[in-house]
Coordinates of C-alpha atoms and ligand atoms in Angstrom, one line a residue:
M1492 CA 133.8 82.4 -105.1
R1493 CA 134.0 84.5 -102.0
A1494 CA 137.6 85.5 -101.1
S1495 CA 136.8 84.8 -97.4
E1496 CA 136.3 81.1 -98.3
L1497 CA 139.1 80.7 -100.9
L1498 CA 142.3 79.0 -99.9
A1499 CA 144.7 81.4 -101.6
P1500 CA 147.5 82.0 -99.0
T1501 CA 149.5 84.8 -100.5
L1502 CA 153.1 85.6 -99.4
R1503 CA 154.4 89.1 -99.0
E1504 CA 158.1 88.1 -99.1
T1505 CA 159.7 86.4 -102.0
P1506 CA 160.7 82.9 -100.9
A1507 CA 164.5 82.5 -100.9
E1508 CA 164.4 79.2 -102.8
A1509 CA 162.7 80.7 -105.8
E1510 CA 165.2 81.9 -108.4
I1511 CA 163.0 82.8 -111.3
V1512 CA 159.9 84.9 -111.6
S1513 CA 157.3 82.2 -112.3
H1514 CA 158.4 80.2 -109.3
Q1515 CA 158.3 83.3 -107.1
L1516 CA 154.9 84.5 -108.3
L1517 CA 153.3 81.1 -108.2
L1518 CA 154.4 80.6 -104.6
R1519 CA 153.6 84.2 -103.6
G1520 CA 150.2 84.2 -105.3
G1521 CA 149.2 81.0 -103.4
F1522 CA 149.0 78.8 -106.5
I1523 CA 151.5 76.1 -105.5
R1524 CA 153.4 74.8 -102.5
K1525 CA 156.5 72.6 -102.4
A1526 CA 156.1 69.2 -100.9
A1527 CA 159.7 68.0 -101.8
A1528 CA 162.3 68.9 -104.4
G1529 CA 160.5 69.1 -107.7
I1530 CA 157.2 67.9 -106.2
Y1531 CA 154.3 70.4 -105.7
T1532 CA 150.8 70.7 -104.4
Y1533 CA 148.4 72.7 -106.5
L1534 CA 146.2 74.9 -104.4
P1535 CA 142.7 75.9 -105.7
L1536 CA 143.9 78.8 -107.8
G1537 CA 146.8 76.6 -109.3
R1538 CA 144.4 73.8 -109.9
R1539 CA 142.0 76.1 -111.8
V1540 CA 144.8 77.4 -114.1
L1541 CA 146.0 73.8 -114.8
A1542 CA 142.5 72.7 -115.6
K1543 CA 142.0 75.6 -118.1
I1544 CA 145.3 74.6 -119.9
E1545 CA 144.2 71.0 -119.8
Q1546 CA 140.9 71.9 -121.3
I1547 CA 142.4 73.8 -124.2
I1548 CA 144.7 70.9 -124.9
R1549 CA 141.8 68.4 -124.7
E1550 CA 139.8 70.5 -127.2
E1551 CA 142.7 70.7 -129.6
M1552 CA 143.6 67.0 -129.3
D1553 CA 140.0 66.0 -129.9
R1554 CA 139.7 68.3 -132.8
A1555 CA 142.7 66.7 -134.4
G1556 CA 141.1 63.3 -134.0
G1557 CA 142.6 62.2 -130.7
Q1558 CA 140.9 59.9 -128.3
E1559 CA 141.5 60.3 -124.6
V1560 CA 142.6 57.3 -122.4
V1561 CA 144.1 56.9 -119.0
L1562 CA 147.2 54.7 -118.9
P1563 CA 148.7 53.3 -115.6
I1564 CA 151.3 55.3 -113.8
I1565 CA 152.7 52.2 -112.2
Q1566 CA 154.3 50.2 -115.0
P1567 CA 155.8 46.6 -114.9
A1568 CA 159.6 46.4 -115.5
E1569 CA 159.1 43.5 -118.0
L1570 CA 157.7 45.9 -120.7
W1571 CA 160.7 48.2 -120.3
Q1572 CA 163.0 45.3 -120.4
E1573 CA 161.4 44.2 -123.7
S1574 CA 162.0 47.6 -125.2
G1575 CA 165.5 47.8 -123.7
R1576 CA 164.8 51.0 -121.9
W1577 CA 164.9 49.6 -118.3
E1578 CA 168.7 50.0 -118.5
V1579 CA 168.8 53.1 -120.7
Y1580 CA 166.6 55.2 -118.5
G1581 CA 169.1 54.9 -115.7
E1582 CA 168.8 57.1 -112.5
E1583 CA 166.1 59.3 -114.0
M1584 CA 163.5 56.5 -113.5
F1585 CA 161.7 56.1 -110.2
R1586 CA 161.7 52.3 -109.5
L1587 CA 159.7 50.4 -106.9
Q1588 CA 158.9 46.8 -105.8
D1589 CA 155.7 45.3 -104.8
R1590 CA 155.3 42.8 -101.9
H1591 CA 156.2 39.9 -104.1
R1592 CA 159.4 41.7 -105.1
R1593 CA 158.3 42.3 -108.6
Q1594 CA 159.8 45.4 -110.1
F1595 CA 157.9 48.4 -111.4
C1596 CA 158.5 52.0 -112.3
L1597 CA 156.5 55.2 -112.1
G1598 CA 156.0 56.1 -115.7
P1599 CA 158.4 58.8 -117.0
T1600 CA 156.7 58.4 -120.4
H1601 CA 154.3 55.9 -121.9
E1602 CA 155.6 54.5 -125.2
E1603 CA 156.0 51.0 -123.8
I1604 CA 152.6 50.8 -122.2
I1605 CA 150.7 52.2 -125.1
T1606 CA 152.5 50.1 -127.7
A1607 CA 151.7 47.0 -125.7
L1608 CA 148.1 48.0 -125.6
V1609 CA 148.0 48.6 -129.3
R1610 CA 149.8 45.3 -130.1
S1611 CA 147.0 43.4 -128.4
E1612 CA 144.0 45.5 -129.5
V1613 CA 145.0 46.4 -133.1
T1614 CA 145.5 43.7 -135.7
S1615 CA 144.1 45.0 -139.0
Y1616 CA 144.8 47.9 -141.3
K1617 CA 141.1 48.8 -140.9
Q1618 CA 141.7 49.9 -137.3
L1619 CA 144.3 52.5 -138.3
P1620 CA 145.2 55.4 -138.1
L1621 CA 144.7 55.8 -134.3
L1622 CA 145.6 58.8 -132.1
L1623 CA 145.5 58.1 -128.4
Y1624 CA 146.3 60.6 -125.6
Q1625 CA 146.2 61.2 -121.9
I1626 CA 146.8 64.0 -119.5
Q1627 CA 148.5 62.7 -116.4
N1628 CA 151.4 62.9 -114.0
K1629 CA 154.8 61.8 -115.1
Y1630 CA 157.7 60.9 -112.9
R1631 CA 161.3 61.6 -113.6
D1632 CA 164.0 61.7 -111.0
E1633 CA 165.7 64.7 -112.6
R1634 CA 169.3 65.3 -111.7
R1635 CA 168.5 69.0 -111.0
P1636 CA 164.8 69.6 -110.2
R1637 CA 164.5 73.4 -110.2
F1638 CA 162.7 76.5 -111.2
G1639 CA 159.4 75.4 -109.6
L1640 CA 157.1 73.9 -112.2
L1641 CA 159.6 74.3 -115.0
R1642 CA 161.6 71.2 -114.1
G1643 CA 159.7 69.0 -111.6
R1644 CA 160.2 65.4 -110.7
E1645 CA 156.4 64.9 -110.6
F1646 CA 154.8 66.9 -113.4
V1647 CA 151.7 67.0 -115.6
M1648 CA 152.1 66.0 -119.2
K1649 CA 149.8 65.5 -122.1
D1650 CA 151.1 62.7 -124.2
L1651 CA 149.6 61.5 -127.5
Y1652 CA 150.8 58.6 -129.6
S1653 CA 149.9 58.1 -133.2
F1654 CA 149.7 54.8 -135.0
D1655 CA 149.7 54.7 -138.8
L1656 CA 150.0 52.2 -141.6
D1657 CA 153.0 53.8 -143.2
Q1658 CA 155.4 56.8 -143.3
E1659 CA 152.9 58.9 -145.3
G1660 CA 150.2 58.3 -142.6
L1661 CA 152.7 59.3 -140.0
N1662 CA 153.5 62.5 -141.9
Q1663 CA 149.8 63.4 -141.8
S1664 CA 149.5 62.6 -138.1
Y1665 CA 152.6 64.6 -137.4
Q1666 CA 151.3 67.6 -139.4
K1667 CA 148.0 67.4 -137.5
M1668 CA 149.8 67.5 -134.1
Y1669 CA 152.1 70.2 -135.2
Q1670 CA 149.0 72.3 -136.0
A1671 CA 147.2 71.3 -132.8
Y1672 CA 150.3 72.3 -130.8
S1673 CA 150.4 75.7 -132.5
N1674 CA 146.7 76.1 -131.6
V1675 CA 147.2 75.1 -128.0
F1676 CA 150.1 77.5 -127.3
R1677 CA 148.4 80.4 -129.2
R1678 CA 145.2 79.9 -127.1
C1679 CA 147.3 79.9 -123.9
G1680 CA 148.5 83.3 -124.9
L1681 CA 152.2 82.3 -125.3
D1682 CA 154.8 83.8 -127.5
F1683 CA 156.3 80.6 -128.9
R1684 CA 158.3 79.2 -131.8
P1685 CA 158.5 75.7 -133.2
V1686 CA 162.1 74.7 -133.7
Q1687 CA 163.9 71.7 -135.3
A1688 CA 165.0 69.5 -132.5
D1689 CA 167.2 66.6 -131.5
S1690 CA 165.2 63.5 -130.8
G1691 CA 167.3 62.4 -127.8
A1692 CA 166.7 59.2 -125.8
I1693 CA 163.1 58.8 -127.0
G1694 CA 164.5 57.9 -130.4
G1695 CA 163.2 58.4 -133.9
N1696 CA 164.6 60.7 -136.4
Y1697 CA 162.4 63.8 -137.0
S1698 CA 161.3 66.1 -134.3
H1699 CA 160.3 69.7 -133.4
E1700 CA 160.2 71.4 -130.1
F1701 CA 157.8 74.2 -129.2
M1702 CA 159.7 76.9 -127.4
A1703 CA 158.1 79.6 -125.3
L1704 CA 160.5 82.5 -125.6
A1705 CA 161.7 83.5 -122.2
A1706 CA 165.0 84.6 -120.7
A1707 CA 164.7 82.0 -118.0
G1708 CA 164.5 79.2 -120.6
E1709 CA 167.0 76.4 -120.4
A1710 CA 167.1 75.9 -124.2
L1711 CA 169.1 78.0 -126.6
L1712 CA 167.7 78.4 -130.1
V1713 CA 168.6 80.2 -133.3
Y1714 CA 166.1 81.5 -135.8
C1715 CA 166.1 83.3 -139.0
R1716 CA 164.4 86.7 -139.4
E1717 CA 164.1 86.3 -143.2
C1718 CA 162.8 82.8 -143.6
D1719 CA 161.1 80.4 -141.2
Y1720 CA 164.2 78.4 -140.2
A1721 CA 164.5 77.9 -136.4
A1722 CA 166.4 75.2 -134.6
N1723 CA 167.6 74.2 -131.1
V1724 CA 171.4 74.9 -131.0
E1725 CA 171.7 71.1 -130.2
I1726 CA 171.1 70.5 -133.9
A1727 CA 171.4 73.8 -135.7
E1728 CA 173.9 73.3 -138.6
A1729 CA 177.0 75.3 -138.7
R1730 CA 177.4 76.5 -142.2
A1731 CA 179.9 79.3 -141.9
L1732 CA 183.4 78.1 -142.7
P1733 CA 186.5 80.2 -142.4
K1734 CA 188.7 81.1 -145.3
A1735 CA 192.1 79.4 -145.2
A1736 CA 194.6 81.8 -143.7
A1737 CA 197.1 83.4 -146.1
E1738 CA 200.0 82.1 -144.1
N1739 CA 202.5 79.4 -144.7
P1740 CA 202.8 76.6 -142.2
A1741 CA 205.8 77.2 -139.9
P1742 CA 207.7 74.6 -137.9
L1743 CA 206.1 73.3 -134.8
K1744 CA 207.5 74.8 -131.6
E1745 CA 207.1 74.2 -127.9
V1746 CA 206.9 77.3 -125.8
A1747 CA 206.7 77.7 -122.0
T1748 CA 203.4 79.0 -120.7
P1749 CA 203.7 78.6 -117.0
G1750 CA 200.3 78.8 -115.2
Q1751 CA 198.4 79.8 -118.4
K1752 CA 195.4 77.5 -118.7
T1753 CA 192.3 79.3 -119.9
V1754 CA 191.8 80.5 -123.4
T1755 CA 192.0 84.1 -122.3
E1756 CA 195.2 83.6 -120.3
I1757 CA 196.9 81.8 -123.2
C1758 CA 195.8 84.3 -125.8
T1759 CA 197.1 87.2 -123.7
F1760 CA 200.3 85.5 -122.9
L1761 CA 201.1 84.4 -126.5
Q1762 CA 199.5 87.5 -128.1
V1763 CA 197.2 85.4 -130.4
T1764 CA 193.5 85.7 -131.0
P1765 CA 191.2 82.9 -129.6
D1766 CA 190.3 81.7 -133.1
K1767 CA 193.9 80.5 -133.4
L1768 CA 193.6 78.2 -130.4
I1769 CA 192.6 74.5 -130.5
K1770 CA 190.6 73.6 -127.4
T1771 CA 190.9 70.0 -126.6
L1772 CA 188.1 68.5 -124.5
F1773 CA 188.3 65.0 -123.2
Y1774 CA 185.1 63.0 -122.8
E1775 CA 184.1 59.6 -121.7
A1776 CA 181.7 58.1 -124.3
D1777 CA 180.1 55.0 -122.8
G1778 CA 183.3 54.8 -120.8
Q1779 CA 185.7 55.2 -123.8
L1780 CA 188.1 58.2 -123.7
I1781 CA 187.8 60.5 -126.7
A1782 CA 189.0 64.0 -127.4
A1783 CA 186.9 66.7 -129.2
L1784 CA 188.6 69.7 -130.8
V1785 CA 187.0 73.1 -131.3
R1786 CA 188.5 76.6 -131.9
G1787 CA 189.2 78.7 -128.8
D1788 CA 186.5 81.2 -129.7
R1789 CA 183.8 78.4 -130.0
E1790 CA 181.6 76.4 -127.7
L1791 CA 181.3 72.7 -128.1
N1792 CA 177.7 71.4 -128.1
E1793 CA 177.6 68.0 -126.3
V1794 CA 174.4 66.9 -127.9
K1795 CA 175.9 67.3 -131.4
L1796 CA 179.0 65.4 -130.2
Q1797 CA 176.9 62.6 -128.7
N1798 CA 174.9 62.3 -131.8
H1799 CA 178.0 61.8 -133.9
L1800 CA 179.4 59.3 -131.5
N1801 CA 176.1 57.6 -131.2
C1802 CA 176.7 56.7 -127.6
R1803 CA 174.4 56.5 -124.6
H1804 CA 176.4 58.4 -122.0
L1805 CA 178.7 61.3 -122.7
V1806 CA 180.4 63.0 -119.8
L1807 CA 183.5 65.3 -119.5
A1808 CA 186.3 63.0 -118.5
D1809 CA 187.6 62.9 -115.0
P1810 CA 190.7 65.2 -114.7
E1811 CA 192.8 62.3 -113.3
R1812 CA 192.0 60.1 -116.3
V1813 CA 193.0 63.0 -118.6
M1814 CA 196.2 63.4 -116.7
K1815 CA 197.0 59.7 -117.1
A1816 CA 196.1 59.6 -120.8
A1817 CA 197.7 62.8 -121.9
G1818 CA 200.5 63.2 -119.4
A1819 CA 199.5 66.7 -118.5
P1820 CA 196.7 68.4 -116.6
V1821 CA 193.6 69.9 -118.3
G1822 CA 194.8 73.3 -119.6
F1823 CA 198.0 71.9 -121.1
V1824 CA 196.5 69.1 -123.2
G1825 CA 196.4 69.1 -127.0
P1826 CA 195.9 66.8 -130.0
V1827 CA 199.6 66.5 -131.0
G1828 CA 201.1 63.2 -130.0
L1829 CA 198.1 61.8 -128.2
Q1830 CA 198.3 58.0 -128.4
G1831 CA 195.2 55.8 -128.8
I1832 CA 192.6 58.5 -128.2
P1833 CA 190.3 59.1 -131.2
L1834 CA 190.2 62.8 -132.1
Y1835 CA 186.9 64.4 -133.3
A1836 CA 187.6 67.8 -134.8
D1837 CA 185.0 70.4 -135.5
L1838 CA 184.6 71.5 -139.2
E1839 CA 186.7 74.6 -138.6
I1840 CA 189.7 72.9 -137.3
P1841 CA 191.2 71.8 -140.6
Y1842 CA 191.3 75.4 -141.7
L1843 CA 193.7 76.4 -139.0
V1844 CA 197.2 77.4 -140.0
N1845 CA 199.8 77.8 -137.3
G1846 CA 197.4 77.3 -134.4
V1847 CA 198.1 77.0 -130.7
A1848 CA 197.4 73.9 -128.6
G1849 CA 198.4 72.3 -125.3
A1850 CA 201.8 70.4 -125.5
N1851 CA 200.7 67.5 -123.2
R1852 CA 203.4 68.8 -120.8
E1853 CA 202.5 70.8 -117.8
G1854 CA 203.4 74.5 -118.3
Y1855 CA 203.9 74.3 -122.1
H1856 CA 202.0 74.9 -125.3
L1857 CA 202.7 74.2 -128.9
V1858 CA 202.7 77.0 -131.5
N1859 CA 202.5 76.6 -135.3
V1860 CA 200.2 73.5 -135.0
N1861 CA 198.9 72.5 -138.4
P1862 CA 196.1 69.9 -138.4
G1863 CA 196.8 67.1 -140.9
R1864 CA 200.6 67.7 -140.7
D1865 CA 200.8 67.5 -136.9
F1866 CA 197.9 65.2 -135.9
K1867 CA 195.3 63.0 -137.5
T1868 CA 191.7 63.0 -136.6
A1869 CA 189.2 60.1 -136.4
A1870 CA 186.6 62.4 -138.0
V1871 CA 185.8 66.0 -138.9
V1872 CA 182.3 66.7 -137.7
D1873 CA 180.0 69.6 -136.9
I1874 CA 180.2 69.8 -133.1
R1875 CA 180.3 73.5 -132.3
Q1876 CA 177.4 75.6 -131.2
V1877 CA 176.0 77.9 -133.8
E1878 CA 176.0 81.6 -132.7
A1879 CA 173.9 84.6 -133.5
G1880 CA 174.9 86.4 -136.6
E1881 CA 176.0 83.3 -138.5
P1882 CA 174.3 82.6 -141.8
C1883 CA 171.0 80.8 -141.9
P1884 CA 171.6 77.3 -143.4
R1885 CA 168.5 77.8 -145.5
C1886 CA 168.7 81.3 -146.8
G1887 CA 172.0 82.8 -145.7
A1888 CA 170.5 85.7 -143.7
P1889 CA 172.1 86.3 -140.3
L1890 CA 170.6 84.1 -137.5
A1891 CA 169.2 85.5 -134.3
Q1892 CA 169.5 83.8 -131.0
A1893 CA 166.9 83.4 -128.2
R1894 CA 166.3 81.4 -125.0
G1895 CA 163.3 79.2 -124.8
I1896 CA 161.3 77.0 -122.5
E1897 CA 160.5 73.7 -124.2
V1898 CA 156.7 73.5 -123.6
G1899 CA 156.2 70.7 -126.1
Q1900 CA 157.9 68.3 -128.4
V1901 CA 156.7 66.1 -131.3
F1902 CA 158.6 63.1 -132.6
Q1903 CA 158.4 60.8 -135.5
L1904 CA 159.3 57.4 -134.0
G1905 CA 158.8 55.2 -137.0
T1906 CA 158.9 51.6 -136.0
K1907 CA 161.4 51.8 -133.2
Y1908 CA 158.9 50.7 -130.5
S1909 CA 156.4 48.7 -132.7
S1910 CA 159.1 46.5 -134.1
V1911 CA 160.8 45.6 -130.7
L1912 CA 157.5 45.2 -128.9
G1913 CA 155.8 43.5 -131.9
A1914 CA 152.9 45.9 -132.6
K1915 CA 151.9 44.8 -136.1
Y1916 CA 148.9 45.0 -138.5
T1917 CA 147.8 42.9 -141.4
D1918 CA 147.2 44.7 -144.7
A1919 CA 144.4 44.0 -147.2
R1920 CA 146.5 41.2 -148.8
G1921 CA 147.1 39.5 -145.5
Q1922 CA 150.7 40.7 -145.1
E1923 CA 152.1 41.9 -141.7
H1924 CA 153.8 45.2 -141.1
P1925 CA 155.0 47.0 -138.0
I1926 CA 152.8 49.9 -137.1
V1927 CA 154.4 53.3 -137.8
M1928 CA 154.4 55.6 -134.7
G1929 CA 154.8 59.1 -133.5
C1930 CA 154.7 60.6 -130.0
Y1931 CA 153.8 64.1 -128.9
G1932 CA 154.2 65.6 -125.5
I1933 CA 153.1 68.9 -123.8
G1934 CA 154.4 69.9 -120.4
V1935 CA 151.1 71.1 -118.9
S1936 CA 152.5 72.3 -115.6
R1937 CA 155.6 73.7 -117.3
T1938 CA 153.3 75.6 -119.7
M1939 CA 151.7 77.2 -116.6
A1940 CA 155.1 78.4 -115.4
A1941 CA 156.0 79.5 -119.0
I1942 CA 152.9 81.7 -119.2
V1943 CA 153.9 83.4 -115.9
E1944 CA 157.4 83.9 -117.2
Q1945 CA 156.0 85.8 -120.1
C1946 CA 153.0 87.5 -118.5
H1947 CA 153.8 89.4 -115.4
D1948 CA 155.0 92.8 -114.1
D1949 CA 156.5 94.1 -110.9
Q1950 CA 153.2 93.7 -109.1
G1951 CA 152.5 90.1 -110.0
I1952 CA 151.0 87.8 -112.6
I1953 CA 148.9 89.0 -115.6
W1954 CA 147.0 85.9 -116.7
P1955 CA 145.8 85.7 -120.2
L1956 CA 142.0 85.6 -119.9
S1957 CA 142.0 82.1 -121.5
V1958 CA 143.8 80.5 -118.6
A1959 CA 143.1 82.8 -115.6
P1960 CA 142.0 81.1 -112.4
Y1961 CA 139.0 83.5 -112.3
Q1962 CA 138.1 86.1 -114.9
V1963 CA 136.9 88.9 -112.6
V1964 CA 137.5 90.2 -109.1
I1965 CA 135.1 92.5 -107.3
I1966 CA 136.6 94.8 -104.6
P1967 CA 134.5 97.0 -102.4
A1968 CA 136.5 100.0 -101.2
S1969 CA 134.7 99.9 -97.9
L1970 CA 132.8 96.8 -96.7
K1971 CA 131.5 98.8 -93.7
D1972 CA 129.5 101.0 -96.1
D1973 CA 126.2 99.2 -96.4
G1974 CA 125.5 100.8 -99.8
Q1975 CA 128.8 99.6 -101.2
R1976 CA 128.4 96.1 -99.7
E1977 CA 124.9 95.6 -101.1
V1978 CA 126.0 96.6 -104.6
A1979 CA 129.1 94.4 -104.5
E1980 CA 127.1 91.4 -103.2
G1981 CA 124.4 92.0 -105.8
L1982 CA 126.9 92.3 -108.6
Y1983 CA 128.7 89.2 -107.5
R1984 CA 125.5 87.1 -107.5
E1985 CA 124.5 88.4 -110.9
L1986 CA 127.8 87.7 -112.5
A1987 CA 128.1 84.3 -111.0
A1988 CA 124.6 83.5 -112.1
A1989 CA 125.5 84.6 -115.6
G1990 CA 128.3 82.1 -115.6
V1991 CA 131.2 84.6 -115.2
E1992 CA 134.1 83.2 -113.1
V1993 CA 134.2 85.8 -110.4
V1994 CA 135.8 86.3 -107.0
Y1995 CA 134.2 88.7 -104.6
D1996 CA 136.7 90.0 -102.1
D1997 CA 134.4 90.1 -99.0
R1998 CA 137.2 89.8 -96.5
D1999 CA 137.5 92.1 -93.6
E2000 CA 140.7 93.7 -94.8
R2001 CA 141.9 97.0 -96.1
A2002 CA 141.0 97.8 -99.7
G2003 CA 144.7 98.6 -100.3
L2004 CA 145.7 95.1 -99.4
K2005 CA 143.0 93.7 -101.6
F2006 CA 144.2 95.6 -104.6
V2007 CA 147.8 94.5 -104.0
E2008 CA 146.7 90.8 -103.8
A2009 CA 144.5 91.1 -106.8
D2010 CA 147.4 92.3 -108.8
L2011 CA 149.7 89.6 -107.4
I2012 CA 147.2 86.8 -108.3
G2013 CA 146.6 88.4 -111.6
Y2014 CA 142.8 88.4 -112.1
P2015 CA 142.3 89.8 -115.6
L2016 CA 139.4 92.2 -114.8
R2017 CA 139.0 94.2 -111.6
V2018 CA 135.7 95.9 -110.6
T2019 CA 135.9 98.4 -107.8
V2020 CA 132.8 99.4 -105.9
G2021 CA 133.4 102.7 -104.1
K2022 CA 131.9 105.9 -102.9
R2023 CA 130.9 106.9 -106.4
T2024 CA 129.0 103.7 -106.8
V2025 CA 126.6 104.9 -104.2
T2026 CA 126.5 108.6 -105.2
S2027 CA 126.6 108.4 -109.0
G2028 CA 125.8 104.7 -109.7
T2029 CA 129.1 103.8 -111.4
V2030 CA 131.9 101.2 -110.7
D2031 CA 135.5 101.4 -111.8
V2032 CA 136.6 98.7 -114.2
K2033 CA 140.3 98.0 -114.9
W2034 CA 142.1 95.3 -116.9
R2035 CA 145.1 93.9 -115.1
S2036 CA 147.1 94.3 -118.3
R2037 CA 146.3 98.0 -118.8
K2038 CA 146.9 101.2 -116.9
E2039 CA 143.6 103.0 -117.3
E2040 CA 140.5 102.5 -115.2
T2041 CA 137.1 103.2 -116.7
P2042 CA 133.8 104.1 -114.9
L2043 CA 130.9 102.0 -116.0
P2044 CA 127.2 102.5 -115.0
L2045 CA 125.6 99.9 -112.7
E2046 CA 122.7 99.8 -115.2
G2047 CA 123.3 96.8 -117.4
L2048 CA 126.7 96.2 -115.8
T2049 CA 126.6 92.4 -116.0
A2050 CA 125.9 92.4 -119.7
Q2051 CA 128.6 95.0 -120.2
I2052 CA 131.2 92.9 -118.3
Q2053 CA 130.2 89.9 -120.4
T2054 CA 130.8 91.8 -123.5
L2055 CA 134.2 93.1 -122.3
L2056 CA 135.2 89.5 -121.5
A2057 CA 134.0 88.1 -124.8
R2058 CA 135.9 90.8 -126.7
E2059 CA 139.1 90.0 -124.8
M2060 CA 138.6 86.3 -125.3
E2061 CA 138.8 87.0 -129.1
K2062 CA 142.5 87.4 -128.7
Y2063 CA 142.8 83.7 -127.8
R2064 CA 140.5 82.4 -130.6
L2065 CA 142.1 80.7 -133.5
R2066 CA 142.3 82.7 -136.7
G2067 CA 141.1 81.2 -140.0
Ligands
ATP3315 P1 163.8 68.4 -121.1 O1 164.7 68.3 -122.3 O2 163.3 69.7 -120.7 O3 164.2 67.5 -120.0 P2 162.4 66.3 -122.4 O4 162.8 66.6 -123.8 O5 163.1 65.2 -121.7 O6 162.4 67.6 -121.6 P3 159.9 65.1 -123.3 O7 160.2 63.7 -123.0 O8 160.0 65.6 -124.7 O9 160.8 66.0 -122.3 O10 158.5 65.5 -122.6 C1 157.5 66.2 -123.2 C2 157.3 67.5 -122.5 O11 157.2 67.4 -121.1 C3 158.5 68.5 -122.7 O12 158.4 69.2 -123.9 C4 158.3 69.4 -121.5 O13 157.4 70.5 -121.8 C5 157.7 68.5 -120.4 N1 158.7 68.1 -119.4 C6 159.7 67.2 -119.6 N2 160.4 67.1 -118.4 C7 159.8 67.9 -117.5 C8 160.0 68.2 -116.1 N3 161.0 67.6 -115.5 N4 159.2 69.1 -115.5 C9 158.1 69.6 -116.2 N5 157.9 69.4 -117.5 C10 158.7 68.5 -118.1
MG3316 MG1 161.7 67.1 -125.2

């Protein structure tokens, strides 16, 4: 490709709307452009990277026995009503009507459509197992589309669905996908970690997320450096329990704490440590008011709480509703004397002796609060967020914490969809069973952004060779120099003919600008044709990822470059 013909509009300035590096660099490098919030156009360079990632995924899905299909993006409401998710999906679903006023949605995911397909096409045990996948746009009207390709409203996903006879078959399919996902992310050059995960609205009961480690990641995970335990904090088990304090319960007392609302303020005012405090958080769980209790030095994890409550919607209660129910504003509420509101206490709460809590009276707190004696709970449950340094639930070594971008997730669905939608098979003895399913998603466009989050420097992107839009860029130091131009043109033709993905920067621009743009775009290998090419017959070759530049003779250069590329590509090959 000649740079003079390539539509790669680079930007010198960082666009103000882009908060994180991948968003900034993908815009600046001319890979993507925004069409609306969370909706992007892929320019030629962006499309090429996406296609490379898709191809890696396709190869690994096929290797694992997957068969590619294309399912409709526009899906009839009836199917979603059958599964019960037309309601559940809520505002995240893009809905539309046809001219006959029939309702449809733009597919946020495809369990319904594919289960309906399988229910009509698969009847016998002889047709199973089956792994079907597609790579296609998904539509989710996210509450906060942001970070460019990381959280879009239109985004590319690979989704695979497995259909098995029984749980054992599902275990095998799951294992195959787990391995295939590891292969995909390795080949994309990502530093990633599979973690135990919550199964969320999709349902099912066993799940892993694949996390690309990155500071910009929205997910928080804990992992063990000694064993292979790793989990999203949304499900990571809290194992550390405090020792009971060597203190005798003292009589409950109300104290004035005017204007002291936050944990820090109260602790300073009353001269206590935050682990003595009982934080009382009011939530509306499917509309019902509940209160959750965690220690002042802890964070509540809403996903854990929601899982215990087994509710669809969990939101922090409106301050006015709290005021009405507790008789005091948020900041002065506590568990003692609350009427008719179920209390869910974290595992650590019962160990508190002489704790501090809001008095349900503005400007007052209670001291010497003793759980059990002073209030009763509906349940004692693990609802706090596990933190770095706590013991690994498997081996006891201290856990480490990291941020991650969820690039993929695998779920065991079981018969959740097959039973409601009636996808059954008949076994050898003529008996009917629901098909046992799994589903497996990769955020393809999100993966592209995650790679940039991990692979960049101050100058721009450093694409791993396996997913780079082009592998090589040729830059002539001076196009006006006939000798240089001829060599550069010749090399370009030869490399292109040899099947190397090469850009020849033939634009009438300063060489300095070409170097800057090549670094921004992130071509893995740069070949500079300069004065010395004409005088001593060498070009300068430099990897984007390294500092040093090496002269190479023109003689046999194409073969030499091919060897360099092949050697670099080894990094992204699978081992074993
Ligand atoms: P998240 O928790 O980030 O909202 P999810 O768990 O809802 O994602 P899944 O239904 O598991 O997403 O979808 C499979 C994959 O699709 C995710 O692992 C992620 O990589 C990708 N993905 C999901 N939502 C988005 C989005 N809004 N933009 C880009 N990629 C997404
Ligand atoms: Mg997910």
